mmCIF file of C-alpha atoms in Angstrom:
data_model
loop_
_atom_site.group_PDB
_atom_site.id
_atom_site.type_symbol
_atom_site.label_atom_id
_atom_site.label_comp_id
_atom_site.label_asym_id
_atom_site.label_seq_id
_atom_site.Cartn_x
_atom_site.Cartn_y
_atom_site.Cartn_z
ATOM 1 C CA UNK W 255 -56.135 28.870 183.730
ATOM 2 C CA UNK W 256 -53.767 29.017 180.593
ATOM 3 C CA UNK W 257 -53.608 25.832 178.266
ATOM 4 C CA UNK W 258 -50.242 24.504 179.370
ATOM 5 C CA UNK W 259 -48.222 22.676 182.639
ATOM 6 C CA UNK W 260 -49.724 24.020 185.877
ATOM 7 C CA UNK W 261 -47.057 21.998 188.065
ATOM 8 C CA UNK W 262 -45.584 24.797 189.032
ATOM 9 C CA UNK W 263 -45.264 29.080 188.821
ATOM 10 C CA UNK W 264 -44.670 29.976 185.549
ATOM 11 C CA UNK W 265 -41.029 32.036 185.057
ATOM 12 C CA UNK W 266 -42.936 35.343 184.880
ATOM 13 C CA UNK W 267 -43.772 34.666 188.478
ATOM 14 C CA UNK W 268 -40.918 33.970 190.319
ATOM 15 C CA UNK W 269 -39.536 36.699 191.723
ATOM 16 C CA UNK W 270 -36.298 38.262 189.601
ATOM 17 C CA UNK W 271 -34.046 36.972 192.711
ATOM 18 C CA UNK W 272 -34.870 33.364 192.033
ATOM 19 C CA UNK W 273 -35.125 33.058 188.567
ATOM 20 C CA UNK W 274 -32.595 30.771 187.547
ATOM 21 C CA UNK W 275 -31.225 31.000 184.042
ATOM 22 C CA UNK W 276 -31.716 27.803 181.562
ATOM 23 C CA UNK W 277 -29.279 25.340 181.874
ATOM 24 C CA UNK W 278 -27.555 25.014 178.685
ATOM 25 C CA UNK W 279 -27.692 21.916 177.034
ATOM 26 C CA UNK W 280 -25.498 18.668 177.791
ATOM 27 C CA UNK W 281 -22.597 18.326 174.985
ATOM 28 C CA UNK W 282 -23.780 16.137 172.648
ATOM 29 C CA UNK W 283 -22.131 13.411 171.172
ATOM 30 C CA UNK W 284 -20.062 13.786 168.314
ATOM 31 C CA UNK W 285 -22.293 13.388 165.197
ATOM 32 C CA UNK W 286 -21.737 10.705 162.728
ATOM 33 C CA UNK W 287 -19.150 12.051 159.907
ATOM 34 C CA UNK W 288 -21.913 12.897 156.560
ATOM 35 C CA UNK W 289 -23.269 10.282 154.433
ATOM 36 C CA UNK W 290 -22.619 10.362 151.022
ATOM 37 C CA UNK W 291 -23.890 8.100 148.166
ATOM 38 C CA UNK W 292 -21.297 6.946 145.839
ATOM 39 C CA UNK W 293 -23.682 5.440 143.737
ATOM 40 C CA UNK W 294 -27.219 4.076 143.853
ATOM 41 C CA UNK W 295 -26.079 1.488 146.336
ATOM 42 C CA UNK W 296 -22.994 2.874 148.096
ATOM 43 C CA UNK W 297 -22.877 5.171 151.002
ATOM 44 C CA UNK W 298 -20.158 6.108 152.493
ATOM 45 C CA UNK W 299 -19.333 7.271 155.641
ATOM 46 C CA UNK W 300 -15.608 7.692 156.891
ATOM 47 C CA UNK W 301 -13.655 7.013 159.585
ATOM 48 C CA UNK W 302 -11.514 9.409 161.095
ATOM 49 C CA UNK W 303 -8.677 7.880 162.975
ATOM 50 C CA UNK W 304 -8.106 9.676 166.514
ATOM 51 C CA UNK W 305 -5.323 8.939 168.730
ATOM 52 C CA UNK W 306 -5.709 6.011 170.657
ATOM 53 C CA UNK W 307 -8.506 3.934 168.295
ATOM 54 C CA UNK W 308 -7.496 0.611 168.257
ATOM 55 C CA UNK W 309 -6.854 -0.156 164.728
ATOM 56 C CA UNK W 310 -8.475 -3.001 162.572
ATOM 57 C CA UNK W 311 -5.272 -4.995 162.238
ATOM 58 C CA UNK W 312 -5.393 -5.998 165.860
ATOM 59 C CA UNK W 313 -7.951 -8.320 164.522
ATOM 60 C CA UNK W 314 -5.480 -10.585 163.560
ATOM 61 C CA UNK W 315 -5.292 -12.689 166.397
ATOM 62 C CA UNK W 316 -9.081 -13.430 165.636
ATOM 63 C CA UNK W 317 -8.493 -15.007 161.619
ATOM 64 C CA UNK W 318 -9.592 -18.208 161.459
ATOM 65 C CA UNK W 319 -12.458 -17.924 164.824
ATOM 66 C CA UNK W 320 -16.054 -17.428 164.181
ATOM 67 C CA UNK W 321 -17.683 -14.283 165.317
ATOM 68 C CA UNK W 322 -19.330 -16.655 168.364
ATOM 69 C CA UNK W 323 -16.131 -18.019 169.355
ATOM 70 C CA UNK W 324 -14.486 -14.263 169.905
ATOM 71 C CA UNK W 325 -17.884 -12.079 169.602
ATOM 72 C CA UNK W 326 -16.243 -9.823 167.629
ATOM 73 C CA UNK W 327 -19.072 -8.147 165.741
ATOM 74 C CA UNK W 328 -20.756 -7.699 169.243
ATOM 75 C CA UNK W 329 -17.599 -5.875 171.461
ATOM 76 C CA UNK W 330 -14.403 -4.346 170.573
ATOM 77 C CA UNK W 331 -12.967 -2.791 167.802
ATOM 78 C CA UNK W 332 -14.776 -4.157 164.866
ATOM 79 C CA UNK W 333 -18.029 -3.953 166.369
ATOM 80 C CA UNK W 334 -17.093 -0.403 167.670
ATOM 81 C CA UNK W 335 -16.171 0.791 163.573
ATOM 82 C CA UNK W 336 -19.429 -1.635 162.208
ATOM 83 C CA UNK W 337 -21.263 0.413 164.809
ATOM 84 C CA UNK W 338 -20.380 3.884 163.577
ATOM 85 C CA UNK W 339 -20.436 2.856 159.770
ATOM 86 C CA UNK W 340 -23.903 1.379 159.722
ATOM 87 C CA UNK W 341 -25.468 3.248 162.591
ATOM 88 C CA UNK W 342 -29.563 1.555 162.819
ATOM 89 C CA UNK W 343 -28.617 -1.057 160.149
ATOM 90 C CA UNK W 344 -25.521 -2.454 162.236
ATOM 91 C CA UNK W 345 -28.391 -4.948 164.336
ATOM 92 C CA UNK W 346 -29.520 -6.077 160.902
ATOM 93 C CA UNK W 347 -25.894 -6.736 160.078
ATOM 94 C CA UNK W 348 -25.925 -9.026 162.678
ATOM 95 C CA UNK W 349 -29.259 -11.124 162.439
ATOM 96 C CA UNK W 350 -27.914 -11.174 158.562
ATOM 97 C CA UNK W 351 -24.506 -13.092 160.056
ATOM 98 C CA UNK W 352 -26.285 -15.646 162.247
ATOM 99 C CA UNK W 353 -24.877 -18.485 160.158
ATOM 100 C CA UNK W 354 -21.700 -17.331 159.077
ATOM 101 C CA UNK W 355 -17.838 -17.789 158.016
ATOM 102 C CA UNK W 356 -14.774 -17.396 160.599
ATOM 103 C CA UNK W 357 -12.629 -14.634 159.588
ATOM 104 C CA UNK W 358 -11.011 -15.578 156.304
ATOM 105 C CA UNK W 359 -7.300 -13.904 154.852
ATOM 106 C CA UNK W 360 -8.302 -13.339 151.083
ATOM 107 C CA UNK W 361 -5.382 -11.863 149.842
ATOM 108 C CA UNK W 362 -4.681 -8.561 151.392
ATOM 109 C CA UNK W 363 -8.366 -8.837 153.093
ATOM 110 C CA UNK W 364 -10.000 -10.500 155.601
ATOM 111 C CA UNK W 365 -13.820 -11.642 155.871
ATOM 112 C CA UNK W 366 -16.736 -12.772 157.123
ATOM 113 C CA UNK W 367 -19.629 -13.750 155.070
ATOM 114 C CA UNK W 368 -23.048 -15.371 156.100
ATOM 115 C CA UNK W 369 -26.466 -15.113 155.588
ATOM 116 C CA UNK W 370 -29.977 -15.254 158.251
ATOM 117 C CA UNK W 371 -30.845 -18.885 159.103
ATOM 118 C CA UNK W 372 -33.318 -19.993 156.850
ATOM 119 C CA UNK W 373 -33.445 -16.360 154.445
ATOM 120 C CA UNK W 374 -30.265 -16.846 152.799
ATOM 121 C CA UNK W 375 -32.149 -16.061 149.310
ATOM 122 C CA UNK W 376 -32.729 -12.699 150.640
ATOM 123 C CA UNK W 377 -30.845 -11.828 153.737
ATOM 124 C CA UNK W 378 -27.434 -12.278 153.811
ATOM 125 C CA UNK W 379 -24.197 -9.963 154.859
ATOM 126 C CA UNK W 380 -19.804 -9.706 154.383
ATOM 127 C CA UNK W 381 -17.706 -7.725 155.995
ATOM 128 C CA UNK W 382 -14.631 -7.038 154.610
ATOM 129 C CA UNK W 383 -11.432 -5.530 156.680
ATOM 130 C CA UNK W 384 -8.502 -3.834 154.839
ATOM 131 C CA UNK W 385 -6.068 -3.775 157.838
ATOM 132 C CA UNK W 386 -3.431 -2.408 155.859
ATOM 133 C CA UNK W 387 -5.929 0.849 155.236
ATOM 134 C CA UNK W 388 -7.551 0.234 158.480
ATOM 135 C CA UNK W 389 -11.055 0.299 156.633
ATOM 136 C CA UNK W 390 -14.002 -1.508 155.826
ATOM 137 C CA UNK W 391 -16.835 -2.384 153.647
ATOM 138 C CA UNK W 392 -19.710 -3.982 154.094
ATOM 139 C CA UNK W 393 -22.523 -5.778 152.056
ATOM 140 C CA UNK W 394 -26.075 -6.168 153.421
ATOM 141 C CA UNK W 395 -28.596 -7.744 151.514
ATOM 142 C CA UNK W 396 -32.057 -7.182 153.375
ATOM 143 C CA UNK W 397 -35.234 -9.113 151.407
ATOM 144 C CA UNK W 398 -33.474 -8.955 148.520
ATOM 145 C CA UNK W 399 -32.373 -5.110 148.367
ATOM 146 C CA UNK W 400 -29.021 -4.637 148.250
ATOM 147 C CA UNK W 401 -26.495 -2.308 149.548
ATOM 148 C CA UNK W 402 -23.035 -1.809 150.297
ATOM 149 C CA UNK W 403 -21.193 0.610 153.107
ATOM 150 C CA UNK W 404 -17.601 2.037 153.230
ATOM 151 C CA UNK W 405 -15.636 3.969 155.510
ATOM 152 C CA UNK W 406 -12.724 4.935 153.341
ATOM 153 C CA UNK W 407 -12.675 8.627 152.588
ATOM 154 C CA UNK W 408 -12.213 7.691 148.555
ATOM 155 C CA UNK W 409 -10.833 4.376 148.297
ATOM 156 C CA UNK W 410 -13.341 0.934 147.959
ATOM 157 C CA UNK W 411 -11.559 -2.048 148.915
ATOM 158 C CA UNK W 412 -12.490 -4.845 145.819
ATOM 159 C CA UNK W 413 -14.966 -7.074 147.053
ATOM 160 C CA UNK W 414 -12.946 -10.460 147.350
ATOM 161 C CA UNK W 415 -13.786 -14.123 145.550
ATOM 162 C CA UNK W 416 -15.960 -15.548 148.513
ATOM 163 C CA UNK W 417 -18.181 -11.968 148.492
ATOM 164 C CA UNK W 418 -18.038 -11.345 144.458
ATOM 165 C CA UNK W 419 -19.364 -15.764 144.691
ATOM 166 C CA UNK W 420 -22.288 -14.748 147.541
ATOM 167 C CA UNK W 421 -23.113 -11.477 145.408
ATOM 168 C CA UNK W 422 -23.824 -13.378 142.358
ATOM 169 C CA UNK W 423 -25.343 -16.337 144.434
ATOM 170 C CA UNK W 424 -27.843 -13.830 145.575
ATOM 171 C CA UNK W 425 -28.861 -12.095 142.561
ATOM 172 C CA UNK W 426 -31.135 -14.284 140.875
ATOM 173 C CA UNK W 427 -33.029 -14.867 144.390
ATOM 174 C CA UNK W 428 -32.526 -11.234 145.014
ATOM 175 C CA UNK W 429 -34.621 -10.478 141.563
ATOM 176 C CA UNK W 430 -36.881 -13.000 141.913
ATOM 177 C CA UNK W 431 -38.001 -11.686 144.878
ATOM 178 C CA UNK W 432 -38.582 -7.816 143.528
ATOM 179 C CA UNK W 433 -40.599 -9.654 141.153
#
């Protein structure tokens, strides 16, 4: 008998009355939109706004609450956008915001910075929320590698005082640990 699945007739056999032509495939979700690197430690991946997307300003009722208070980062619209931005990393987002700010107003932003209990040397996170552009950025630092995400089509929204203090906080531990 021919290598292969013998559960069953193989197509050849069933007679031309029965044959049943291949189902075609299930619509597939809508992909991701493309990921392009700004620069070594950018990527970018935008958000297209479609009718009906709760926007990120709606978050305003949540300024000043931690992310366990409101779980914010785990349902809704922020967690929805963090979700599509970072794709596999948005999980690591989260262990790297275990002990964490509330949502601060800096200016025109708002943000939440933390790091993972006990790894704040090397694994530590921000998100920043533009609701006036209805974008965000986000810093992960994951054992001391750092990157940063965006989902403005050209725009960056300027990292505000508490992330610019964090980045430079975790620097020196970030090279020390390459080293």
């Amino acid at each position: 008998e021919p290598a292969g699945d013998s559960s069953g007739p193989s197509p050849a056999a069933a007679p031309a009355s029965t044959a049943v032509a291949p189902a075609s495939p299930p619509a597939a979700a809508p992909s991701p939109a493309p990921v392009t690197t700004v620069s070594g430690n950018e990527i970018r991946r935008v958000y297209v706004f479609r009718e009906g997307d709760a926007e990120l300003k709606s978050l305003v009722t949540k300024i000043g609450k931690y992310p366990q208070d409101g779980h914010y980062l785990q349902q809704g619209v922020l967690a929805d956008r963090l979700r599509a931005l970072l794709d596999s990393r948005y999980s690591m987002v989260l262990k790297n915001l275990q002990t964490v700010s509330p949502l601060t107003k800096e200016g025109d932003v708002w943000t939440i910075v933390g790091n993972r209990q006990h790894q704040g040397g090397t694994d530590a996170a921000a998100v920043v929320i533009d609701p006036a552009r209805n974008g965000l950025r986000v810093w992960l630092m994951r054992n001391g590698k750092q990157t940063s995400y965006t989902d403005l089509a050209q725009e960056t929204i300027d990292w505000p005082p508490s992330v610019s203090k964090t980045m430079a906080n975790a620097a020196p531990a970030a090279a020390s640990a390459r080293q």
